[in-house]
């Protein structure tokens, strides 16, 4: 096999972030202090998250590299040991992934032909004879709040609480019923609706999770997944009404992606923002973008690449201020028209944000999800699964945070939180990018995640620990 010098490449659309779970239930982990790889961790964190970089893909297999979030790669050495670094040649660190019907993966070193395996703690590549010890379960490192898209029908899944079914018939995910929570438990997934019911093997929505709501997931690079019952049945839209149900003849996968779109009727707009830039675009229901036009008027007739459609956003206590490309700020004129006329923003240039398809939040920060723990009386920010935060709109941009049992979030004098308050407090939500937000707590500070695991509100400035994926 001819070897050439390895050159890094840019990410591709088919790349995927996953955690890899061994037969023993532990995750493939990069150990920082040893610069080695083990399989000892019991949860999915940053050191257990791997980017699957695809160089060649077929139906049942793909040639890939595994890159950690720190930027280094999983490498197999000649003696079968594994380390964490940069490839020395074009084939160094390449693995052949095979996708098995069970949903599990095997990873075979391209150079040696040996399989990646674990003894429950250590990880190595020494055997060419395939066994159960070489099987790895991929867990997509997705935010738990997802929308389901069928590439075959070009429609999104929508829960129907009246009928107790899920239909794949929504052209855009503008309704709260298009949002789902994807819970991972004991190697299986439970699909929860926005009304907190669960999809069962009997194609109906039930009130509690059980073995009848547990689905196996088959994962492919590119964000495509298939959900099955583990006995040959696959979940896919069927019939003229496209009922999401189990069958034996699927015609397409379901694509899972973070729920981030806000496409609604004429009064609402889709919020499009580059996470690396303070500018945004607002797309209306007619498919066009807000744009500054002549005489400082703002019209909904712009196209995506027009410079006039990019507005700079500023936040003030949960209210957004939009600055046009000319430098002037958007406001409402006396005749009700939207104009870009003010050189200095005031109350008339402040707008409230109302989330159209988010009845609740599931917040994920740098160390995990926000949730409760039986070991702590304070809300934590390093949980493997989130608690749902029900949003009760108070006024534009301001919400009350309510726990699932109906009580409200309360804040202590130390800036920590408890989920069993009796009185509703005001929280400000400020959008910071695609599927990202910050939360302004009732004490006037930004809510942030802390290395200790305790959720805090003590930051005057917006730091990386203040950014939440929702």
CSV table of C-alpha atoms in Angstrom, one decimal:
chain,number,residue,atom,x,y,z
A,1,UNK,CA,0.0,0.0,0.0
A,2,UNK,CA,1.6,3.3,-1.1
A,3,UNK,CA,1.9,5.9,1.6
A,4,UNK,CA,2.0,9.7,1.2
A,5,UNK,CA,2.2,12.5,3.6
A,6,UNK,CA,-1.0,13.1,5.5
A,7,UNK,CA,-2.8,16.4,4.8
A,8,UNK,CA,-5.7,17.7,7.0
A,9,UNK,CA,-9.0,18.5,5.3
A,10,UNK,CA,-12.0,20.6,5.9
A,11,UNK,CA,-15.2,19.1,7.4
A,12,UNK,CA,-17.9,17.7,5.0
A,13,UNK,CA,-21.6,17.5,5.3
A,14,UNK,CA,-21.5,13.7,5.8
A,15,UNK,CA,-19.3,14.1,8.9
A,16,UNK,CA,-21.1,13.0,12.1
A,17,UNK,CA,-20.4,13.4,15.8
A,18,UNK,CA,-21.0,10.3,17.9
A,19,UNK,CA,-20.1,8.6,21.1
A,20,UNK,CA,-19.0,5.0,20.7
A,21,UNK,CA,-20.2,2.5,23.4
A,22,UNK,CA,-18.4,-0.8,23.9
A,23,UNK,CA,-19.9,-4.2,24.7
A,24,UNK,CA,-19.4,-3.4,28.4
A,25,UNK,CA,-21.5,-0.2,28.2
A,26,UNK,CA,-18.5,2.2,28.5
A,27,UNK,CA,-17.5,5.0,26.0
A,28,UNK,CA,-14.4,5.3,23.9
A,29,UNK,CA,-12.6,8.1,25.7
A,30,UNK,CA,-9.5,10.3,25.1
A,31,UNK,CA,-7.5,10.5,28.4
A,32,UNK,CA,-5.9,14.0,28.4
A,33,UNK,CA,-3.2,13.3,31.1
A,34,UNK,CA,-1.9,10.2,29.3
A,35,UNK,CA,-2.6,11.1,25.7
A,36,UNK,CA,-4.1,7.6,25.4
A,37,UNK,CA,-7.5,6.2,24.6
A,38,UNK,CA,-9.6,4.0,27.0
A,39,UNK,CA,-13.1,2.8,27.4
A,40,UNK,CA,-14.0,3.5,31.0
A,41,UNK,CA,-16.4,6.5,31.0
A,42,UNK,CA,-20.1,5.8,31.6
A,43,UNK,CA,-21.4,9.0,30.1
A,44,UNK,CA,-21.1,11.0,26.8
A,45,UNK,CA,-19.0,14.2,27.3
A,46,UNK,CA,-16.6,16.2,25.3
A,47,UNK,CA,-13.8,13.6,25.7
A,48,UNK,CA,-16.2,10.9,24.5
A,49,UNK,CA,-17.3,12.7,21.4
A,50,UNK,CA,-15.7,11.8,18.1
A,51,UNK,CA,-16.1,13.3,14.7
A,52,UNK,CA,-16.5,10.7,12.0
A,53,UNK,CA,-14.6,12.1,9.0
A,54,UNK,CA,-15.6,10.3,5.9
A,55,UNK,CA,-13.2,9.8,2.9
A,56,UNK,CA,-15.2,7.1,1.1
A,57,UNK,CA,-18.7,5.8,1.7
A,58,UNK,CA,-20.8,2.9,0.5
A,59,UNK,CA,-24.2,1.5,1.5
A,60,UNK,CA,-22.9,-0.8,4.3
A,61,UNK,CA,-19.4,0.6,5.0
A,62,UNK,CA,-17.2,3.7,4.9
A,63,UNK,CA,-13.6,4.6,5.2
A,64,UNK,CA,-13.2,7.2,8.0
A,65,UNK,CA,-11.0,8.8,10.6
A,66,UNK,CA,-12.1,9.5,14.2
A,67,UNK,CA,-11.2,13.0,15.4
A,68,UNK,CA,-11.8,14.2,19.0
A,69,UNK,CA,-13.1,17.6,19.8
A,70,UNK,CA,-9.6,18.7,20.8
A,71,UNK,CA,-8.5,18.3,17.1
A,72,UNK,CA,-6.4,15.1,17.4
A,73,UNK,CA,-7.1,11.7,15.8
A,74,UNK,CA,-7.5,8.1,17.0
A,75,UNK,CA,-4.4,6.3,15.7
A,76,UNK,CA,-3.6,2.6,15.6
A,77,UNK,CA,0.1,1.7,15.9
A,78,UNK,CA,2.0,-1.3,14.5
A,79,UNK,CA,1.9,-3.2,17.8
A,80,UNK,CA,-1.9,-2.8,18.1
A,81,UNK,CA,-1.8,-0.1,20.7
A,82,UNK,CA,-3.9,3.1,20.3
A,83,UNK,CA,-2.8,6.7,20.8
A,84,UNK,CA,-4.2,10.2,20.2
A,85,UNK,CA,-2.3,12.5,17.8
A,86,UNK,CA,-1.9,13.5,14.2
A,87,UNK,CA,-1.6,11.0,11.3
A,88,UNK,CA,1.9,10.6,9.8
A,89,UNK,CA,0.7,9.2,6.4
A,90,UNK,CA,-2.3,9.2,4.2
A,91,UNK,CA,-3.6,5.9,5.7
A,92,UNK,CA,-2.5,6.3,9.3
A,93,UNK,CA,-5.6,6.5,11.5
A,94,UNK,CA,-8.0,5.3,8.8
A,95,UNK,CA,-10.6,2.7,9.7
A,96,UNK,CA,-13.1,0.8,7.7
A,97,UNK,CA,-16.5,1.1,9.4
A,98,UNK,CA,-19.1,-1.7,8.7
A,99,UNK,CA,-22.7,-1.0,9.5
A,100,UNK,CA,-24.4,-4.1,11.0
A,101,UNK,CA,-28.1,-4.9,11.0
A,102,UNK,CA,-28.2,-4.6,14.8
A,103,UNK,CA,-27.2,-1.0,14.5
A,104,UNK,CA,-23.7,-1.6,15.8
A,105,UNK,CA,-20.5,-0.7,14.1
A,106,UNK,CA,-17.1,-2.5,13.7
A,107,UNK,CA,-14.0,-0.5,13.0
A,108,UNK,CA,-11.1,-2.2,11.1
A,109,UNK,CA,-7.7,-0.6,10.8
A,110,UNK,CA,-7.0,-0.1,7.1
A,111,UNK,CA,-3.2,-0.7,7.5
A,112,UNK,CA,-3.2,-3.8,9.7
A,113,UNK,CA,-6.7,-5.3,9.1
A,114,UNK,CA,-7.2,-5.7,12.8
A,115,UNK,CA,-10.4,-4.6,14.6
A,116,UNK,CA,-10.9,-2.0,17.3
A,117,UNK,CA,-11.9,-3.7,20.6
A,118,UNK,CA,-12.1,-3.2,24.3
A,119,UNK,CA,-11.7,-5.4,27.3
A,120,UNK,CA,-14.0,-3.1,29.3
A,121,UNK,CA,-11.2,-0.7,30.2
A,122,UNK,CA,-8.3,-0.7,27.7
A,123,UNK,CA,-8.7,-0.3,23.9
A,124,UNK,CA,-6.5,-2.0,21.2
A,125,UNK,CA,-6.4,-3.4,17.7
A,126,UNK,CA,-4.9,-6.9,17.8
A,127,UNK,CA,-7.4,-9.4,16.4
A,128,UNK,CA,-8.4,-10.1,12.8
A,129,UNK,CA,-11.2,-12.5,13.9
A,130,UNK,CA,-14.5,-10.7,14.4
A,131,UNK,CA,-16.3,-11.2,17.7
A,132,UNK,CA,-18.8,-9.5,20.0
A,133,UNK,CA,-15.9,-7.6,21.7
A,134,UNK,CA,-15.4,-5.6,18.4
A,135,UNK,CA,-19.0,-4.3,18.3
A,136,UNK,CA,-19.5,-0.6,19.1
A,137,UNK,CA,-22.8,1.2,19.5
A,138,UNK,CA,-22.9,4.7,18.0
A,139,UNK,CA,-24.7,7.3,20.0
A,140,UNK,CA,-25.2,10.5,18.0
A,141,UNK,CA,-23.9,13.5,20.0
A,142,UNK,CA,-27.1,15.4,19.1
A,143,UNK,CA,-29.0,17.8,21.2
A,144,UNK,CA,-31.9,15.8,22.7
A,145,UNK,CA,-34.4,18.2,21.1
A,146,UNK,CA,-34.8,17.2,17.5
A,147,UNK,CA,-37.0,17.4,14.4
A,148,UNK,CA,-37.5,14.3,12.2
A,149,UNK,CA,-37.3,14.8,8.4
A,150,UNK,CA,-38.0,12.1,5.8
A,151,UNK,CA,-35.7,12.6,2.7
A,152,UNK,CA,-38.1,10.5,0.7
A,153,UNK,CA,-41.3,12.5,1.3
A,154,UNK,CA,-39.5,15.8,2.0
A,155,UNK,CA,-41.7,16.3,5.0
A,156,UNK,CA,-41.3,16.6,8.8
A,157,UNK,CA,-42.9,14.4,11.5
A,158,UNK,CA,-45.8,16.0,13.4
A,159,UNK,CA,-47.4,14.6,16.6
A,160,UNK,CA,-51.1,14.6,16.7
A,161,UNK,CA,-52.3,14.5,20.3
A,162,UNK,CA,-56.0,14.3,19.3
A,163,UNK,CA,-55.5,11.1,17.3
A,164,UNK,CA,-52.6,9.8,19.4
A,165,UNK,CA,-50.5,9.3,16.2
A,166,UNK,CA,-47.4,10.8,14.5
A,167,UNK,CA,-47.8,11.9,10.8
A,168,UNK,CA,-45.0,12.7,8.4
A,169,UNK,CA,-46.9,15.5,6.6
A,170,UNK,CA,-45.5,18.9,7.7
A,171,UNK,CA,-43.7,20.7,4.8
A,172,UNK,CA,-42.0,23.0,7.4
A,173,UNK,CA,-41.5,22.3,11.2
A,174,UNK,CA,-43.3,25.5,12.2
A,175,UNK,CA,-45.5,23.9,14.9
A,176,UNK,CA,-44.6,22.9,18.4
A,177,UNK,CA,-45.9,19.4,17.6
A,178,UNK,CA,-42.9,19.0,15.2
A,179,UNK,CA,-40.4,19.0,18.1
A,180,UNK,CA,-39.4,15.8,19.8
A,181,UNK,CA,-37.1,14.7,22.6
A,182,UNK,CA,-34.9,11.8,21.8
A,183,UNK,CA,-34.1,10.0,25.1
A,184,UNK,CA,-31.2,7.5,25.2
A,185,UNK,CA,-31.6,4.8,27.8
A,186,UNK,CA,-30.0,1.3,28.1
A,187,UNK,CA,-28.8,1.4,24.5
A,188,UNK,CA,-32.3,2.3,23.1
A,189,UNK,CA,-34.1,5.5,22.2
A,190,UNK,CA,-37.5,6.8,23.4
A,191,UNK,CA,-39.2,9.4,21.2
A,192,UNK,CA,-41.1,11.9,23.4
A,193,UNK,CA,-43.5,14.5,21.9
A,194,UNK,CA,-43.9,18.1,22.9
A,195,UNK,CA,-47.0,17.0,24.9
A,196,UNK,CA,-44.8,14.5,26.8
A,197,UNK,CA,-46.3,11.4,25.3
A,198,UNK,CA,-44.2,8.6,23.8
A,199,UNK,CA,-44.3,6.8,20.4
A,200,UNK,CA,-44.9,3.1,20.9
A,201,UNK,CA,-44.4,0.0,18.7
A,202,UNK,CA,-48.1,-0.1,18.2
A,203,UNK,CA,-47.9,3.2,16.3
A,204,UNK,CA,-49.8,5.1,19.0
A,205,UNK,CA,-48.8,7.7,21.6
A,206,UNK,CA,-48.7,6.5,25.2
A,207,UNK,CA,-48.2,8.3,28.5
A,208,UNK,CA,-45.2,6.5,29.9
A,209,UNK,CA,-41.9,5.1,28.5
A,210,UNK,CA,-41.5,1.3,28.5
A,211,UNK,CA,-40.0,-1.5,26.5
A,212,UNK,CA,-42.8,-0.8,24.0
A,213,UNK,CA,-41.5,2.7,23.4
A,214,UNK,CA,-37.8,1.6,23.0
A,215,UNK,CA,-36.3,1.8,19.5
A,216,UNK,CA,-32.9,0.8,18.2
A,217,UNK,CA,-31.1,3.3,16.0
A,218,UNK,CA,-29.0,2.6,12.9
A,219,UNK,CA,-26.7,5.6,12.3
A,220,UNK,CA,-25.0,6.5,9.0
A,221,UNK,CA,-22.6,9.4,8.3
A,222,UNK,CA,-24.6,12.3,6.9
A,223,UNK,CA,-27.1,12.6,9.7
A,224,UNK,CA,-29.3,9.8,8.4
A,225,UNK,CA,-30.7,7.3,10.9
A,226,UNK,CA,-33.3,4.6,11.0
A,227,UNK,CA,-35.3,3.5,14.0
A,228,UNK,CA,-36.3,-0.1,14.5
A,229,UNK,CA,-37.9,-2.4,17.1
A,230,UNK,CA,-34.9,-4.8,17.1
A,231,UNK,CA,-37.0,-7.6,15.5
A,232,UNK,CA,-36.9,-6.6,11.9
A,233,UNK,CA,-39.5,-3.8,11.9
A,234,UNK,CA,-38.4,-0.3,10.8
A,235,UNK,CA,-40.1,3.0,11.6
A,236,UNK,CA,-41.1,4.9,8.4
A,237,UNK,CA,-44.1,6.9,7.0
A,238,UNK,CA,-46.8,4.6,5.5
A,239,UNK,CA,-50.0,5.0,3.7
A,240,UNK,CA,-51.6,8.0,2.0
A,241,UNK,CA,-51.5,10.0,5.3
A,242,UNK,CA,-47.9,9.0,6.0
A,243,UNK,CA,-48.5,7.5,9.4
A,244,UNK,CA,-45.1,7.0,11.2
A,245,UNK,CA,-45.3,3.3,12.0
A,246,UNK,CA,-43.3,0.1,12.0
A,247,UNK,CA,-43.1,-2.0,8.8
A,248,UNK,CA,-40.9,-4.4,7.0
A,249,UNK,CA,-40.4,-2.5,3.7
A,250,UNK,CA,-38.9,0.9,4.4
A,251,UNK,CA,-38.3,3.2,1.5
A,252,UNK,CA,-36.1,5.8,3.2
A,253,UNK,CA,-34.4,6.8,6.4
A,254,UNK,CA,-35.4,9.6,8.7
A,255,UNK,CA,-33.0,12.5,9.1
A,256,UNK,CA,-32.4,13.8,12.6
A,257,UNK,CA,-31.3,17.4,13.1
A,258,UNK,CA,-31.4,20.0,15.9
A,259,UNK,CA,-34.7,21.8,15.8
A,260,UNK,CA,-33.8,25.4,14.9
A,261,UNK,CA,-36.3,26.7,12.3
A,262,UNK,CA,-39.0,29.3,12.9
A,263,UNK,CA,-41.0,29.2,9.7
A,264,UNK,CA,-44.6,30.3,10.5
A,265,UNK,CA,-47.4,32.4,9.0
A,266,UNK,CA,-47.1,36.0,7.9
A,267,UNK,CA,-46.5,37.5,11.4
A,268,UNK,CA,-43.4,35.3,12.2
A,269,UNK,CA,-40.0,34.9,10.7
A,270,UNK,CA,-37.2,32.4,10.5
A,271,UNK,CA,-34.2,33.5,12.5
A,272,UNK,CA,-31.0,32.7,10.5
A,273,UNK,CA,-27.7,33.5,12.1
A,274,UNK,CA,-24.0,32.6,11.7
A,275,UNK,CA,-22.7,31.5,15.1
A,276,UNK,CA,-19.4,33.3,14.4
A,277,UNK,CA,-21.0,36.6,13.4
A,278,UNK,CA,-23.3,39.1,15.2
A,279,UNK,CA,-25.4,39.5,12.0
A,280,UNK,CA,-28.6,37.8,11.2
A,281,UNK,CA,-31.2,37.4,8.4
A,282,UNK,CA,-34.9,37.2,8.9
A,283,UNK,CA,-36.8,35.1,6.3
A,284,UNK,CA,-40.5,35.6,5.9
A,285,UNK,CA,-43.2,33.0,5.1
A,286,UNK,CA,-43.0,34.0,1.4
A,287,UNK,CA,-39.4,32.7,1.3
A,288,UNK,CA,-37.9,36.2,1.0
A,289,UNK,CA,-35.7,38.1,3.5
A,290,UNK,CA,-36.2,41.4,5.2
A,291,UNK,CA,-34.0,44.0,3.4
A,292,UNK,CA,-33.4,47.7,3.7
A,293,UNK,CA,-34.6,49.5,0.6
A,294,UNK,CA,-34.8,53.1,-0.7
A,295,UNK,CA,-36.0,55.9,1.6
A,296,UNK,CA,-35.0,53.8,4.6
A,297,UNK,CA,-38.0,51.4,4.2
A,298,UNK,CA,-37.6,47.7,5.1
A,299,UNK,CA,-39.3,45.2,2.8
A,300,UNK,CA,-39.7,41.5,2.8
A,301,UNK,CA,-38.4,41.1,-0.8
A,302,UNK,CA,-34.7,40.3,-0.3
A,303,UNK,CA,-32.7,37.4,-1.5
A,304,UNK,CA,-30.3,35.4,0.7
A,305,UNK,CA,-27.0,36.7,-0.8
A,306,UNK,CA,-28.0,40.4,-0.8
A,307,UNK,CA,-25.9,42.5,1.6
A,308,UNK,CA,-29.0,44.6,2.4
A,309,UNK,CA,-30.6,41.5,4.1
A,310,UNK,CA,-27.9,41.3,6.8
A,311,UNK,CA,-28.7,43.1,10.1
A,312,UNK,CA,-26.5,43.5,13.1
A,313,UNK,CA,-28.1,42.4,16.3
A,314,UNK,CA,-27.8,43.9,19.8
A,315,UNK,CA,-29.5,42.7,22.9
A,316,UNK,CA,-30.9,44.7,25.9
A,317,UNK,CA,-32.4,42.7,28.7
A,318,UNK,CA,-34.1,40.1,26.4
A,319,UNK,CA,-35.1,42.6,23.7
A,320,UNK,CA,-33.4,42.8,20.4
A,321,UNK,CA,-32.1,45.9,18.5
A,322,UNK,CA,-31.5,45.5,14.7
A,323,UNK,CA,-29.0,47.7,12.9
A,324,UNK,CA,-29.3,47.9,9.1
A,325,UNK,CA,-26.4,47.8,6.7
A,326,UNK,CA,-26.6,51.7,6.5
A,327,UNK,CA,-25.9,51.9,10.3
A,328,UNK,CA,-29.4,53.0,11.2
A,329,UNK,CA,-31.6,51.1,13.6
A,330,UNK,CA,-35.0,49.5,12.7
A,331,UNK,CA,-38.1,51.0,14.3
A,332,UNK,CA,-41.8,51.3,13.8
A,333,UNK,CA,-42.9,54.6,12.1
A,334,UNK,CA,-46.1,56.4,13.0
A,335,UNK,CA,-47.9,54.8,10.0
A,336,UNK,CA,-47.0,51.3,11.2
A,337,UNK,CA,-44.3,50.6,8.7
A,338,UNK,CA,-40.9,49.2,9.6
A,339,UNK,CA,-38.2,51.8,8.9
A,340,UNK,CA,-34.4,52.0,9.3
A,341,UNK,CA,-34.2,55.7,10.4
A,342,UNK,CA,-32.9,56.1,14.0
A,343,UNK,CA,-29.2,56.9,14.4
A,344,UNK,CA,-29.4,56.1,18.1
A,345,UNK,CA,-31.6,53.3,19.4
A,346,UNK,CA,-34.3,53.9,21.9
A,347,UNK,CA,-37.4,52.1,23.2
A,348,UNK,CA,-39.0,52.3,19.8
A,349,UNK,CA,-36.1,50.4,18.3
A,350,UNK,CA,-36.4,47.5,20.7
A,351,UNK,CA,-38.3,44.3,19.7
A,352,UNK,CA,-39.3,41.3,21.7
A,353,UNK,CA,-38.7,37.8,20.6
A,354,UNK,CA,-41.4,35.1,20.9
A,355,UNK,CA,-40.3,31.5,20.2
A,356,UNK,CA,-43.0,30.1,17.9
A,357,UNK,CA,-42.2,26.4,18.0
A,358,UNK,CA,-40.7,26.0,21.5
A,359,UNK,CA,-43.2,25.3,24.3
A,360,UNK,CA,-40.2,24.1,26.4
A,361,UNK,CA,-36.4,24.2,26.4
A,362,UNK,CA,-33.8,21.4,26.9
A,363,UNK,CA,-30.6,23.3,27.6
A,364,UNK,CA,-27.1,21.9,26.9
A,365,UNK,CA,-23.9,23.7,27.9
A,366,UNK,CA,-20.2,23.0,27.9
A,367,UNK,CA,-20.5,20.2,30.5
A,368,UNK,CA,-23.8,18.6,29.8
A,369,UNK,CA,-27.6,19.2,30.1
A,370,UNK,CA,-29.4,21.3,32.7
A,371,UNK,CA,-31.4,19.1,35.0
A,372,UNK,CA,-32.0,17.8,38.6
A,373,UNK,CA,-30.0,15.2,40.4
A,374,UNK,CA,-31.0,13.0,43.3
A,375,UNK,CA,-27.7,13.8,44.9
A,376,UNK,CA,-28.1,17.6,44.8
A,377,UNK,CA,-30.9,20.0,45.8
A,378,UNK,CA,-29.6,22.6,43.3
A,379,UNK,CA,-30.0,22.4,39.5
A,380,UNK,CA,-27.0,20.9,37.8
A,381,UNK,CA,-25.5,21.6,34.4
A,382,UNK,CA,-23.6,18.4,33.8
A,383,UNK,CA,-26.4,15.9,33.4
A,384,UNK,CA,-26.5,13.2,30.7
A,385,UNK,CA,-30.3,13.8,30.2
A,386,UNK,CA,-32.1,17.1,30.5
A,387,UNK,CA,-35.1,18.3,32.5
A,388,UNK,CA,-37.7,20.0,30.3
A,389,UNK,CA,-38.1,23.7,31.1
A,390,UNK,CA,-41.7,24.7,30.2
A,391,UNK,CA,-41.8,28.3,28.9
A,392,UNK,CA,-44.6,30.5,30.1
A,393,UNK,CA,-44.5,33.8,28.1
A,394,UNK,CA,-44.8,36.8,30.3
A,395,UNK,CA,-44.1,39.6,27.8
A,396,UNK,CA,-42.1,39.8,24.7
A,397,UNK,CA,-38.6,38.3,25.3
A,398,UNK,CA,-39.4,37.5,29.0
A,399,UNK,CA,-40.5,34.0,30.2
A,400,UNK,CA,-41.3,32.2,33.4
A,401,UNK,CA,-39.4,28.9,33.8
A,402,UNK,CA,-41.6,26.1,35.0
A,403,UNK,CA,-40.5,22.6,36.0
A,404,UNK,CA,-42.4,19.5,34.9
A,405,UNK,CA,-44.2,19.1,38.2
A,406,UNK,CA,-45.7,22.6,37.8
A,407,UNK,CA,-43.4,24.4,40.3
A,408,UNK,CA,-41.3,27.4,39.2
A,409,UNK,CA,-37.5,27.9,39.1
A,410,UNK,CA,-36.3,29.9,42.1
A,411,UNK,CA,-32.9,31.6,42.6
A,412,UNK,CA,-30.8,31.8,45.7
A,413,UNK,CA,-28.7,34.7,47.0
A,414,UNK,CA,-25.6,32.8,45.7
A,415,UNK,CA,-26.9,32.7,42.1
A,416,UNK,CA,-27.8,29.0,42.2
A,417,UNK,CA,-31.2,27.6,41.2
A,418,UNK,CA,-33.8,25.3,42.7
A,419,UNK,CA,-36.8,23.9,40.7
A,420,UNK,CA,-39.5,24.0,43.3
A,421,UNK,CA,-40.3,27.6,43.8
A,422,UNK,CA,-43.9,28.8,44.4
A,423,UNK,CA,-43.7,32.1,42.5
A,424,UNK,CA,-42.9,32.8,38.9
A,425,UNK,CA,-39.7,34.7,38.2
A,426,UNK,CA,-38.7,36.6,35.0
A,427,UNK,CA,-36.0,35.2,32.7
A,428,UNK,CA,-34.8,36.9,29.6
A,429,UNK,CA,-33.9,34.8,26.5
A,430,UNK,CA,-31.4,36.2,24.0
A,431,UNK,CA,-30.7,34.3,20.8
A,432,UNK,CA,-27.0,34.1,20.0
A,433,UNK,CA,-26.9,32.0,16.8
A,434,UNK,CA,-28.4,29.0,15.1
A,435,UNK,CA,-30.0,27.0,18.0
A,436,UNK,CA,-28.0,28.9,20.6
A,437,UNK,CA,-29.1,31.3,23.3
A,438,UNK,CA,-28.2,33.0,26.5
A,439,UNK,CA,-30.4,33.4,29.6
A,440,UNK,CA,-30.6,36.6,31.7
A,441,UNK,CA,-31.6,35.5,35.2
A,442,UNK,CA,-33.8,37.4,37.6
A,443,UNK,CA,-30.8,38.7,39.5
A,444,UNK,CA,-29.5,40.5,36.4
A,445,UNK,CA,-26.6,38.2,35.6
A,446,UNK,CA,-26.3,35.7,32.8
A,447,UNK,CA,-26.8,32.0,33.6
A,448,UNK,CA,-23.7,29.9,33.0
A,449,UNK,CA,-22.4,26.3,33.4
A,450,UNK,CA,-19.7,25.7,36.0
A,451,UNK,CA,-17.0,23.0,36.1
A,452,UNK,CA,-18.4,21.9,39.5
A,453,UNK,CA,-21.6,20.9,37.8
A,454,UNK,CA,-23.7,23.5,39.6
A,455,UNK,CA,-25.8,25.9,37.4
A,456,UNK,CA,-25.0,29.5,38.3
A,457,UNK,CA,-26.2,33.0,37.4
A,458,UNK,CA,-23.2,35.3,38.2
A,459,UNK,CA,-21.7,36.4,34.9
A,460,UNK,CA,-21.9,40.1,33.8
A,461,UNK,CA,-20.5,39.3,30.4
A,462,UNK,CA,-21.4,36.6,27.8
A,463,UNK,CA,-18.7,33.9,27.9
A,464,UNK,CA,-18.5,30.5,26.3
A,465,UNK,CA,-20.0,29.0,29.5
A,466,UNK,CA,-23.1,31.3,29.1
A,467,UNK,CA,-24.0,29.9,25.7
A,468,UNK,CA,-26.7,27.2,25.7
A,469,UNK,CA,-27.8,24.9,22.9
A,470,UNK,CA,-31.5,24.5,22.8
